[in-house]
Coordinates of C-alpha atoms in Angstrom, one line a residue:
M1 CA 23.3 18.6 32.9
T2 CA 24.4 22.2 33.1
E3 CA 21.1 24.0 33.8
E4 CA 21.2 26.6 36.5
K5 CA 17.5 27.5 36.6
A6 CA 14.2 25.7 36.8
F7 CA 10.7 27.1 36.3
L8 CA 7.7 25.9 38.3
Y9 CA 4.3 26.7 36.7
S10 CA 1.2 26.5 38.8
A11 CA -1.9 28.6 39.6
E12 CA -0.8 29.3 43.2
A13 CA 2.6 30.1 44.6
P14 CA 4.3 27.2 46.4
S15 CA 4.9 27.3 50.1
D16 CA 8.4 27.3 51.6
E17 CA 8.1 23.6 52.4
Q18 CA 7.1 22.8 48.8
K19 CA 10.0 24.9 47.5
Q20 CA 12.4 23.0 49.7
R21 CA 11.0 19.6 48.4
F22 CA 11.4 20.8 44.8
T23 CA 14.9 22.0 45.4
S24 CA 15.9 18.7 47.0
F25 CA 14.4 16.8 44.0
L26 CA 16.4 18.9 41.5
K27 CA 19.6 18.4 43.4
K28 CA 19.1 14.7 43.7
K29 CA 18.1 14.4 40.0
Y30 CA 20.8 16.5 38.4
G31 CA 23.6 16.5 41.1
Q32 CA 23.8 20.2 41.4
D33 CA 22.1 23.2 43.0
I34 CA 19.5 24.6 40.6
E35 CA 17.7 27.9 41.2
L36 CA 13.9 27.5 41.2
E37 CA 11.6 30.3 39.9
W38 CA 7.8 30.3 40.2
V39 CA 5.7 31.3 37.2
C40 CA 2.0 31.9 37.7
E41 CA -0.2 30.0 35.2
A42 CA -3.9 30.3 36.0
A43 CA -4.8 27.4 33.6
L44 CA -3.2 24.9 36.0
D45 CA -5.9 25.0 38.6
K46 CA -4.8 21.5 39.7
G47 CA -1.2 20.3 39.7
F48 CA 2.0 21.9 38.3
K49 CA 4.6 21.7 35.7
L50 CA 8.3 21.8 36.4
V51 CA 10.6 22.7 33.5
V52 CA 14.3 22.2 33.6
G53 CA 16.1 23.1 30.4
S54 CA 14.6 20.8 27.7
E55 CA 12.9 18.5 30.2
E56 CA 9.4 18.9 31.6
Y57 CA 7.7 17.2 34.5
D58 CA 3.9 17.5 34.0
W59 CA 1.8 16.8 37.0
S60 CA -1.2 18.6 35.9
R61 CA -4.5 16.8 35.3
Q62 CA -3.7 16.5 31.6
G63 CA -0.1 15.3 32.2
L64 CA -1.2 12.6 34.7
Y65 CA -3.9 11.4 32.3
E66 CA -1.4 11.1 29.4
Q67 CA 1.1 9.3 31.7
F68 CA -1.7 6.8 32.7
I69 CA -2.7 6.3 29.0
H70 CA 0.9 5.7 28.0
S71 CA 1.4 3.1 30.8
F72 CA -1.9 1.4 29.9
N73 CA -1.1 1.1 26.2
K74 CA 2.4 -0.2 27.1
E75 CA 1.2 -2.9 29.5
K76 CA -2.2 -4.0 28.2
K77 CA -2.6 -7.5 27.0
A78 CA -4.5 -8.8 24.1
G79 CA -7.6 -10.9 24.8
K80 CA -8.6 -9.2 28.1
E81 CA -11.9 -7.4 28.7
L82 CA -11.4 -3.6 28.5
I83 CA -13.2 -2.5 31.8
P84 CA -11.5 -5.1 34.1
L85 CA -8.2 -4.3 32.4
I86 CA -8.6 -0.5 33.2
K87 CA -9.5 -1.3 36.8
E88 CA -6.5 -3.5 37.2
E89 CA -4.2 -0.9 35.7
L90 CA -5.6 1.8 38.0
Q91 CA -4.9 -0.3 41.1
E92 CA -1.4 -1.1 40.0
W93 CA -0.4 2.3 38.5
D94 CA 2.3 4.2 40.3
V95 CA 2.6 7.9 39.6
K96 CA 6.2 8.7 38.7
A97 CA 8.2 11.8 38.1
L98 CA 8.9 11.2 34.5
P99 CA 10.6 13.9 32.5
A100 CA 9.1 14.9 29.1
E101 CA 11.6 16.5 26.9
R102 CA 10.6 19.9 25.5
G103 CA 12.2 21.6 22.6
T104 CA 11.9 25.0 20.8
V105 CA 11.1 25.6 17.2
V106 CA 14.1 27.3 15.5
T107 CA 12.6 27.6 12.0
V108 CA 9.4 26.5 10.3
G109 CA 8.2 26.6 6.7
D110 CA 7.0 24.4 3.8
G111 CA 5.8 21.8 6.2
I112 CA 9.2 21.4 7.9
A113 CA 10.2 22.5 11.4
R114 CA 13.7 22.6 12.9
V115 CA 13.6 22.0 16.6
S116 CA 16.4 22.5 19.2
G117 CA 16.6 21.0 22.7
L118 CA 15.4 17.5 21.9
E119 CA 18.6 15.7 22.6
N120 CA 17.0 12.2 22.9
A121 CA 14.5 12.4 20.1
E122 CA 14.4 9.3 17.9
Y123 CA 13.9 8.9 14.1
G124 CA 10.2 8.4 13.3
E125 CA 9.1 9.7 16.7
I126 CA 5.9 11.8 17.0
L127 CA 6.3 15.3 18.4
I128 CA 3.4 17.6 19.6
F129 CA 3.6 21.4 19.1
D130 CA 2.1 23.6 21.7
C131 CA -0.7 24.5 19.2
G132 CA -1.8 20.8 19.1
V133 CA -0.3 20.0 15.6
R134 CA 1.6 16.8 15.4
G135 CA 4.9 16.2 13.5
M136 CA 7.3 13.3 12.9
V137 CA 11.1 13.3 13.3
L138 CA 12.8 12.6 10.0
D139 CA 16.3 14.2 10.4
L140 CA 18.7 14.1 13.3
T141 CA 21.7 16.5 13.6
E142 CA 23.9 17.5 16.5
E143 CA 22.1 20.8 17.2
T144 CA 18.6 20.3 15.9
V145 CA 16.1 17.7 14.7
G146 CA 14.1 18.0 11.5
C147 CA 10.4 17.4 11.8
V148 CA 7.7 17.1 9.1
V149 CA 4.4 18.6 10.1
F150 CA 1.2 16.7 9.7
G151 CA -1.3 19.6 9.1
D152 CA -1.2 23.3 8.7
D153 CA 2.1 24.9 9.9
Q154 CA 0.7 28.4 10.0
E155 CA 0.1 28.2 13.8
I156 CA 3.6 27.1 14.4
L157 CA 6.1 30.0 15.0
A158 CA 9.7 30.3 15.8
G159 CA 10.1 30.0 19.5
S160 CA 7.0 27.7 19.9
K161 CA 7.4 24.8 22.3
V162 CA 7.5 21.2 21.2
R163 CA 7.4 18.0 23.4
R164 CA 8.3 14.4 22.7
T165 CA 5.8 11.6 23.0
S166 CA 8.2 8.7 23.0
R167 CA 5.9 7.0 20.5
T168 CA 6.4 6.3 16.8
A169 CA 3.7 7.2 14.2
S170 CA 0.8 4.8 14.3
V171 CA -2.5 4.4 12.4
P172 CA -5.8 3.2 13.7
I173 CA -7.4 0.1 12.1
G174 CA -10.3 -2.3 12.5
K175 CA -13.0 -4.1 10.4
G176 CA -15.0 -0.9 10.4
Y177 CA -12.5 0.6 8.0
L178 CA -13.7 -1.7 5.2
G179 CA -15.7 0.3 2.6
R180 CA -14.3 3.7 3.9
I181 CA -12.0 6.4 2.5
V182 CA -9.4 7.6 5.0
D183 CA -6.4 10.0 5.0
A184 CA -2.8 9.0 5.6
L185 CA -3.4 9.2 9.4
G186 CA -6.5 6.9 9.3
S187 CA -9.0 9.7 9.8
P188 CA -12.2 9.3 7.7
I189 CA -12.6 11.8 4.8
D190 CA -15.7 10.4 3.2
G191 CA -18.3 12.1 5.4
K192 CA -19.7 8.9 6.7
G193 CA -19.0 9.5 10.4
V194 CA -16.5 8.1 12.9
I195 CA -14.9 4.6 12.4
P196 CA -14.7 2.2 15.4
V197 CA -11.1 1.5 16.1
E198 CA -9.9 -2.0 17.1
A199 CA -6.2 -1.4 17.3
Y200 CA -3.3 1.0 16.6
R201 CA -0.4 -0.2 14.5
P202 CA 3.0 1.6 13.9
I203 CA 3.2 2.7 10.3
E204 CA 6.9 1.5 10.2
N205 CA 7.2 -2.2 11.0
K206 CA 9.9 -4.8 10.5
A207 CA 9.3 -7.1 7.5
P208 CA 8.6 -10.8 8.3
G209 CA 11.8 -13.0 8.4
I210 CA 12.6 -16.0 6.3
I211 CA 11.4 -18.5 8.9
E212 CA 8.1 -16.7 9.2
R213 CA 7.4 -16.8 5.5
K214 CA 6.0 -19.5 3.2
S215 CA 6.6 -20.1 -0.5
V216 CA 4.3 -18.3 -2.9
N217 CA 2.2 -21.0 -4.6
R218 CA -1.4 -19.9 -4.4
P219 CA -2.7 -17.8 -7.3
L220 CA -4.3 -14.4 -6.8
E221 CA -6.3 -14.2 -10.0
T222 CA -6.8 -10.7 -11.5
G223 CA -9.4 -11.9 -14.0
I224 CA -7.3 -10.3 -16.8
L225 CA -6.5 -13.0 -19.4
S226 CA -3.1 -11.6 -20.5
I227 CA -1.9 -11.5 -16.9
D228 CA -3.3 -14.6 -15.4
S229 CA -2.2 -16.7 -18.4
M230 CA 1.4 -15.5 -18.9
F231 CA 2.4 -13.4 -15.8
P232 CA 0.6 -15.0 -12.9
I233 CA 0.5 -13.3 -9.5
G234 CA 0.7 -15.3 -6.4
R235 CA -0.6 -14.5 -2.9
G236 CA 2.3 -12.8 -1.1
Q237 CA 4.0 -11.7 -4.4
R238 CA 5.1 -8.1 -5.3
E239 CA 4.3 -7.4 -9.0
L240 CA 5.1 -4.0 -10.4
I241 CA 2.7 -2.3 -12.9
I242 CA 4.8 0.1 -15.0
G243 CA 4.2 2.3 -18.0
D244 CA 3.7 5.8 -19.2
R245 CA 0.9 8.1 -18.1
Q246 CA -2.6 7.1 -19.4
T247 CA -1.8 3.6 -20.4
G248 CA -4.2 1.8 -18.1
K249 CA -2.1 1.0 -15.0
T250 CA -4.8 1.9 -12.5
A251 CA -7.4 0.1 -14.6
I252 CA -5.5 -3.2 -14.2
A253 CA -5.3 -2.7 -10.4
L254 CA -9.0 -1.8 -10.3
D255 CA -9.9 -4.9 -12.2
A256 CA -7.8 -7.0 -9.9
I257 CA -9.7 -5.6 -6.9
I258 CA -13.1 -6.2 -8.5
N259 CA -12.1 -9.8 -9.3
Q260 CA -11.6 -10.5 -5.6
K261 CA -15.3 -10.3 -4.9
G262 CA -16.4 -13.4 -3.1
K263 CA -12.8 -14.8 -2.7
D264 CA -12.3 -13.7 1.0
C265 CA -9.6 -11.2 0.1
I266 CA -9.3 -7.8 1.7
C267 CA -8.2 -5.0 -0.7
I268 CA -6.5 -1.7 0.1
Y269 CA -6.0 1.0 -2.5
V270 CA -3.4 3.7 -1.6
A271 CA -3.8 6.9 -3.7
I272 CA -0.7 9.1 -3.6
G273 CA -0.7 12.5 -5.2
Q274 CA -3.9 12.1 -7.2
K275 CA -6.8 14.5 -7.7
T276 CA -9.6 14.3 -5.2
S277 CA -12.1 13.9 -8.0
S278 CA -10.1 10.9 -9.4
V279 CA -10.2 9.1 -6.0
A280 CA -13.9 9.8 -5.7
Q281 CA -14.6 8.4 -9.2
L282 CA -12.5 5.3 -8.4
A283 CA -14.5 4.8 -5.2
E284 CA -17.8 5.1 -7.1
N285 CA -16.7 2.5 -9.7
L286 CA -15.7 0.1 -6.9
R287 CA -19.1 0.7 -5.3
K288 CA -21.0 0.0 -8.6
H289 CA -19.3 -3.3 -9.0
G290 CA -19.8 -4.4 -5.3
A291 CA -16.1 -4.1 -4.5
L292 CA -16.0 -1.2 -2.1
E293 CA -17.4 -3.3 0.8
Y294 CA -14.2 -5.2 1.1
T295 CA -11.8 -2.4 0.2
I296 CA -10.1 0.4 2.2
I297 CA -9.1 3.5 0.2
V298 CA -6.2 5.5 1.8
A299 CA -5.9 8.8 0.0
A300 CA -3.1 11.4 0.2
N301 CA -4.2 13.7 -2.5
A302 CA -2.2 16.2 -4.6
S303 CA -3.6 19.0 -2.4
D304 CA -2.3 17.3 0.8
A305 CA 1.2 18.2 2.2
E306 CA 4.2 16.1 1.2
P307 CA 4.5 14.5 4.6
M308 CA 1.0 13.0 4.2
Q309 CA 1.9 11.7 0.8
Y310 CA 5.1 10.3 2.3
I311 CA 3.5 8.2 5.0
A312 CA 0.4 7.1 3.1
P313 CA 1.8 3.8 1.7
Y314 CA 3.3 2.9 5.1
S315 CA -0.1 3.6 6.7
G316 CA -1.8 1.4 4.1
C317 CA 0.7 -1.4 4.7
A318 CA 0.1 -1.2 8.4
M319 CA -3.6 -1.7 7.8
A320 CA -2.8 -4.7 5.6
E321 CA -0.7 -6.2 8.3
F322 CA -3.6 -6.0 10.7
F323 CA -5.6 -8.3 8.5
M324 CA -2.7 -10.5 7.5
E325 CA -1.9 -11.4 11.1
K326 CA -5.5 -12.5 11.5
G327 CA -4.9 -15.1 8.7
K328 CA -6.5 -13.0 5.9
D329 CA -5.3 -12.6 2.4
V330 CA -4.8 -8.9 1.4
L331 CA -4.2 -7.2 -1.9
I332 CA -2.7 -3.7 -1.6
V333 CA -2.2 -1.3 -4.5
Y334 CA 0.3 1.6 -4.3
D335 CA -0.8 4.2 -6.9
D336 CA 1.8 5.4 -7.5
L337 CA 5.3 5.2 -6.0
S338 CA 6.7 7.7 -8.5
K339 CA 4.8 10.4 -6.8
H340 CA 5.8 9.0 -3.4
A341 CA 9.5 9.3 -4.3
V342 CA 8.9 12.9 -5.5
A343 CA 7.2 13.8 -2.2
Y344 CA 10.1 12.2 -0.3
R345 CA 12.6 14.1 -2.5
S346 CA 10.8 17.4 -1.7
I347 CA 11.0 16.7 2.0
S348 CA 14.7 15.6 1.8
L349 CA 15.7 18.8 0.0
L350 CA 13.9 20.9 2.5
L351 CA 15.7 19.0 5.3
D352 CA 19.0 20.0 3.5
R353 CA 20.0 16.5 2.6
S354 CA 22.5 16.1 -0.1
P355 CA 20.8 15.3 -3.5
G356 CA 22.1 12.4 -5.6
R357 CA 21.0 11.0 -8.9
E358 CA 18.1 12.9 -10.4
A359 CA 18.1 15.0 -7.1
Y360 CA 16.8 12.1 -5.1
P361 CA 18.4 11.5 -1.7
G362 CA 20.8 8.5 -1.3
D363 CA 18.3 6.5 0.8
V364 CA 15.5 6.5 -1.8
F365 CA 16.1 2.8 -2.5
Y366 CA 15.6 2.0 1.1
L367 CA 12.4 4.1 1.0
H368 CA 10.6 1.5 -1.1
S369 CA 12.5 -1.6 -0.2
R370 CA 11.4 -1.4 3.4
L371 CA 7.8 -0.9 2.3
L372 CA 7.6 -3.7 -0.3
E373 CA 9.6 -6.2 1.8
R374 CA 6.6 -6.2 4.2
S375 CA 4.6 -8.1 1.6
A376 CA 4.7 -11.8 2.2
R377 CA 2.8 -15.0 2.7
L378 CA 3.1 -16.1 6.3
S379 CA 3.7 -19.7 7.4
D380 CA 0.9 -21.7 8.9
E381 CA 2.5 -21.2 12.4
E382 CA 2.1 -17.4 11.9
G383 CA -1.5 -17.7 10.8
G384 CA -1.1 -18.2 7.0
G385 CA -2.2 -14.7 6.0
S386 CA -0.6 -12.8 3.1
I387 CA -0.1 -9.4 1.6
T388 CA 0.1 -9.2 -2.2
A389 CA 1.5 -5.8 -3.4
L390 CA 0.8 -4.2 -6.8
P391 CA 3.0 -1.1 -6.8
I392 CA 2.5 1.3 -9.7
V393 CA 5.3 3.3 -11.3
E394 CA 4.9 5.9 -14.0
T395 CA 7.6 6.2 -16.7
Q396 CA 8.5 9.1 -19.0
D397 CA 8.5 8.2 -22.7
N398 CA 8.8 4.5 -22.0
D399 CA 12.1 4.9 -20.2
V400 CA 12.3 2.0 -17.8
S401 CA 16.0 2.7 -17.1
A402 CA 15.2 5.8 -15.0
Y403 CA 16.3 5.8 -11.4
I404 CA 13.0 5.1 -9.6
P405 CA 11.7 2.4 -12.1
T406 CA 15.0 0.5 -12.0
N407 CA 15.0 0.6 -8.2
I408 CA 11.5 -0.8 -7.8
I409 CA 12.1 -3.4 -10.6
S410 CA 15.0 -4.8 -8.6
I411 CA 12.8 -5.0 -5.4
T412 CA 9.7 -6.6 -6.9
D413 CA 9.1 -10.2 -8.1
G414 CA 8.3 -9.1 -11.7
Q415 CA 6.7 -6.4 -13.7
I416 CA 3.7 -5.9 -16.0
Y417 CA 4.9 -3.4 -18.6
L418 CA 2.2 -1.4 -20.4
E419 CA 3.3 0.1 -23.7
S420 CA 1.8 3.4 -25.1
N421 CA 1.9 2.2 -28.8
L422 CA -0.1 -0.9 -27.9
F423 CA -2.6 1.2 -25.9
F424 CA -3.3 3.7 -28.6
S425 CA -3.6 1.0 -31.3
G426 CA -6.5 -0.5 -29.3
Q427 CA -4.6 -3.4 -27.6
R428 CA -6.1 -3.0 -24.1
P429 CA -4.8 -4.0 -21.6
A430 CA -1.6 -2.8 -23.4
V431 CA 0.6 -5.5 -21.9
N432 CA 4.0 -5.9 -23.6
V433 CA 4.5 -9.6 -23.6
G434 CA 8.2 -9.3 -24.3
L435 CA 9.2 -7.0 -21.5
S436 CA 6.7 -8.2 -18.8
V437 CA 7.7 -11.0 -16.5
S438 CA 6.7 -12.8 -13.3
R439 CA 9.5 -14.3 -11.3
V440 CA 7.1 -16.6 -9.5
G441 CA 5.8 -18.0 -12.8
G442 CA 3.9 -21.2 -13.0
D443 CA 4.1 -21.8 -9.2
A444 CA 1.3 -19.4 -8.8
Q445 CA -1.0 -20.9 -11.5
T446 CA -3.7 -23.5 -11.2
K447 CA -3.0 -26.7 -13.1
A448 CA -5.9 -25.9 -15.5
M449 CA -4.4 -22.5 -16.4
K450 CA -0.8 -23.9 -16.7
K451 CA -2.1 -26.6 -19.0
A452 CA -4.4 -24.3 -21.1
V453 CA -1.8 -21.6 -21.7
G454 CA 0.4 -24.1 -23.6
T455 CA 2.7 -22.3 -26.1
L456 CA 1.0 -18.9 -26.0
R457 CA 4.1 -16.9 -25.1
L458 CA 6.2 -18.7 -27.7
D459 CA 3.5 -18.2 -30.4
L460 CA 3.3 -14.5 -29.6
A461 CA 7.1 -14.1 -29.6
Q462 CA 7.2 -15.7 -33.1
F463 CA 4.4 -13.4 -34.3
R464 CA 6.2 -10.2 -33.1
E465 CA 9.4 -11.3 -34.7
M466 CA 7.6 -12.2 -38.0
E467 CA 5.6 -9.0 -37.9
V468 CA 8.7 -6.8 -37.8
F469 CA 10.4 -8.9 -40.4
T470 CA 7.5 -8.8 -42.9
Q471 CA 6.3 -5.2 -42.4
F472 CA 8.1 -3.9 -45.5
S473 CA 7.4 -7.0 -47.6
S474 CA 4.4 -7.0 -50.0
D475 CA 4.8 -10.5 -51.4
L476 CA 4.1 -13.1 -48.7
D477 CA 3.5 -16.9 -49.1
D478 CA 0.4 -18.5 -47.7
V479 CA 2.1 -20.1 -44.7
T480 CA 3.5 -16.7 -43.6
K481 CA 0.1 -15.1 -44.1
N482 CA -1.6 -17.8 -42.0
Q483 CA 1.0 -17.4 -39.2
L484 CA 0.5 -13.6 -39.2
T485 CA -3.3 -14.1 -39.1
Y486 CA -3.0 -16.5 -36.3
G487 CA -0.8 -14.2 -34.3
Q488 CA -3.1 -11.2 -34.9
G489 CA -6.0 -13.4 -33.6
L490 CA -4.0 -14.2 -30.5
M491 CA -3.4 -10.5 -29.8
K492 CA -7.1 -9.7 -30.4
M493 CA -8.0 -12.6 -28.1
L494 CA -6.1 -10.9 -25.3
V495 CA -8.1 -7.6 -25.7
Q496 CA -10.5 -7.3 -22.7
P497 CA -12.7 -4.3 -21.7
Q498 CA -12.3 -2.8 -18.2
Y499 CA -14.6 -4.0 -15.4
K500 CA -15.1 -7.3 -17.2
P501 CA -12.8 -9.8 -15.4
Y502 CA -12.9 -13.4 -16.6
S503 CA -13.5 -16.4 -14.3
L504 CA -11.0 -19.3 -14.5
H505 CA -13.2 -21.5 -16.7
Q506 CA -13.8 -18.6 -19.1
Q507 CA -10.0 -18.0 -19.5
V508 CA -9.4 -21.7 -20.0
I509 CA -12.1 -22.0 -22.7
I510 CA -10.8 -19.0 -24.6
L511 CA -7.1 -20.1 -24.4
I512 CA -7.8 -23.7 -25.5
S513 CA -10.0 -22.5 -28.4
S514 CA -7.5 -20.0 -29.6
L515 CA -4.4 -22.2 -29.4
A516 CA -6.3 -25.0 -31.2
H517 CA -6.7 -22.6 -34.2
A518 CA -10.5 -22.7 -33.8
L519 CA -10.6 -19.0 -34.5
Q520 CA -8.4 -19.2 -37.6
H521 CA -11.2 -18.2 -40.1
I522 CA -12.9 -15.7 -37.8
K523 CA -12.4 -12.1 -38.9
I524 CA -10.0 -10.2 -36.5
E525 CA -12.5 -7.6 -35.7
D526 CA -15.1 -10.2 -34.7
I527 CA -12.9 -12.3 -32.4
Y528 CA -14.1 -10.6 -29.2
Q529 CA -17.7 -11.0 -30.1
F530 CA -17.1 -14.6 -31.0
N531 CA -15.5 -15.4 -27.7
Q532 CA -18.3 -13.8 -25.7
E533 CA -21.0 -15.8 -27.6
L534 CA -18.9 -19.0 -27.4
L535 CA -18.6 -18.6 -23.6
A536 CA -22.4 -17.9 -23.2
H537 CA -23.3 -21.0 -25.3
F538 CA -20.7 -23.2 -23.7
E539 CA -21.8 -22.3 -20.1
K540 CA -25.4 -23.1 -21.1
D541 CA -24.6 -26.5 -22.6
Y542 CA -21.7 -27.6 -20.3
R543 CA -22.5 -25.9 -17.0
D544 CA -21.1 -28.8 -15.0
L545 CA -17.7 -28.7 -16.8
C546 CA -17.4 -25.0 -16.2
Q547 CA -18.2 -25.5 -12.5
S548 CA -15.7 -28.3 -12.3
I549 CA -12.8 -26.2 -13.7
D550 CA -13.6 -23.3 -11.3
D551 CA -13.8 -25.6 -8.2
K552 CA -11.0 -28.1 -8.9
G553 CA -8.7 -26.0 -11.1
I554 CA -8.0 -28.8 -13.5
F555 CA -9.5 -30.5 -16.6
T556 CA -8.9 -33.8 -18.3
E557 CA -7.8 -34.5 -21.9
E558 CA -11.3 -35.6 -22.8
E559 CA -12.7 -32.3 -21.5
K560 CA -10.1 -30.4 -23.5
E561 CA -11.2 -32.2 -26.7
T562 CA -14.8 -31.4 -25.8
I563 CA -13.9 -27.7 -25.6
I564 CA -11.9 -27.7 -28.9
T565 CA -14.7 -29.6 -30.8
Y566 CA -17.4 -27.3 -29.5
A567 CA -15.4 -24.2 -30.4
K568 CA -14.7 -25.4 -33.9
N569 CA -18.3 -26.3 -34.5
F570 CA -19.5 -23.0 -33.1
A571 CA -17.0 -21.2 -35.4
E572 CA -18.5 -22.8 -38.4
K573 CA -22.0 -21.6 -37.4
F574 CA -20.8 -18.1 -36.4
H575 CA -22.4 -15.4 -38.6
V576 CA -24.1 -18.0 -40.7

């Protein structure tokens, strides 16, 4: 400490005795004589502020209140009643001379502030500017710290004062957030009033360790036949949805959310860099299908600053962890991480970090790995809750070898690849069966689905190969024609409208019927209609069998023969 002058701010001038006490405190604290200068500040009608270099001792009403709140939040214990806990804290609280570091804004612009004087600031710490705006430390150098500003930086000027809070960024959460739309800081933006807060959680949190985790073996059904049958998603898994713009990526995530109705699964949708109108439309669609009541929408829209888009997925994940630790299953969608990486790139370039491949900073891989690693299925000792992540990544011209897609592919447990050509040809969802994969596989399938899917992937692979081989041939034998017709029927069988998720028994019936060649003589364009009518009639005539498949997740060989026989008989009567 080399400061030679300290400033005492108060409404009234200190007496000689008070000056002597302040001088003695400064010498004892800093080990040297420091000149004390009084500055009149009428706003401090009670108490005072003592500023020594970059450190501030705030004994005003506001300062003491903040010191008590900090002590209370640090020491409070879960499970205690609030009022007795406050009384207990007040009785035991000891007012201390705690220094609060103060810094000075050197430069500000584009949502980034450079601050000097904060020698002990930590990465991720929240700072408060004298105008009330908050920021977060994202860059540490020898002379200054780089801070992203949460809000309008117009009120921040060079020379403005900044103080540390010694707290990392946190987000409020509680059951009241279900059915609401909030921003990246947890503040409601849907115009429905204040949300009751149960707890605050840091947006950055350590991922569960190996001992705390449990194997992924319980299915999280999306209701989408092509996914649940061939690329199953388990509770606690991270499955990437990847494809070009406008290929139905969000539609798959939306259907997965809608399919969780009545399954005791909390859903969180994080919108990053999207239009406000798109988020409003998505919320309305969820409301229409009864899914908004168990869903939280965290929106950092395209009009919001990059820092808000940067912290949005971490805030959403912190909210998911709140429910996971209570033993709940959570499905979280990050839509999309391409825009998240772009926002982080913008921040990093403004912080003068060295650009690497595609101008992204070198730690962009860590950006997403520390987010997605927080998805897990906890062991029974930890409550047994889970977070299942569906990150979305947008590619350019089907290029999955770009920097961000390859990074996230290596982090996740598989990917659902949506192809533009399939989408525009009417194959929706446009899942490319060859490039999509689930590294959890059959472990996350029910026995009924595993048994019903049979040789579907192999049959589709043979069809794709034969289709390419015969596309220039005009003279085909009957066997080849039948194989092509069968393959086209399987592709058409996988076509499914949006907002129409299938239940387990519906998927099983369709798969068993199709793989048994019951649809062989149905026109390709009539297959979807045939399947819908087949399901309706089957559910009417064999309601108990349908209920048994849904409840037990298994069927017998006799029940399989019943489905095949019924489907073939129904196919003969179809359109007759």
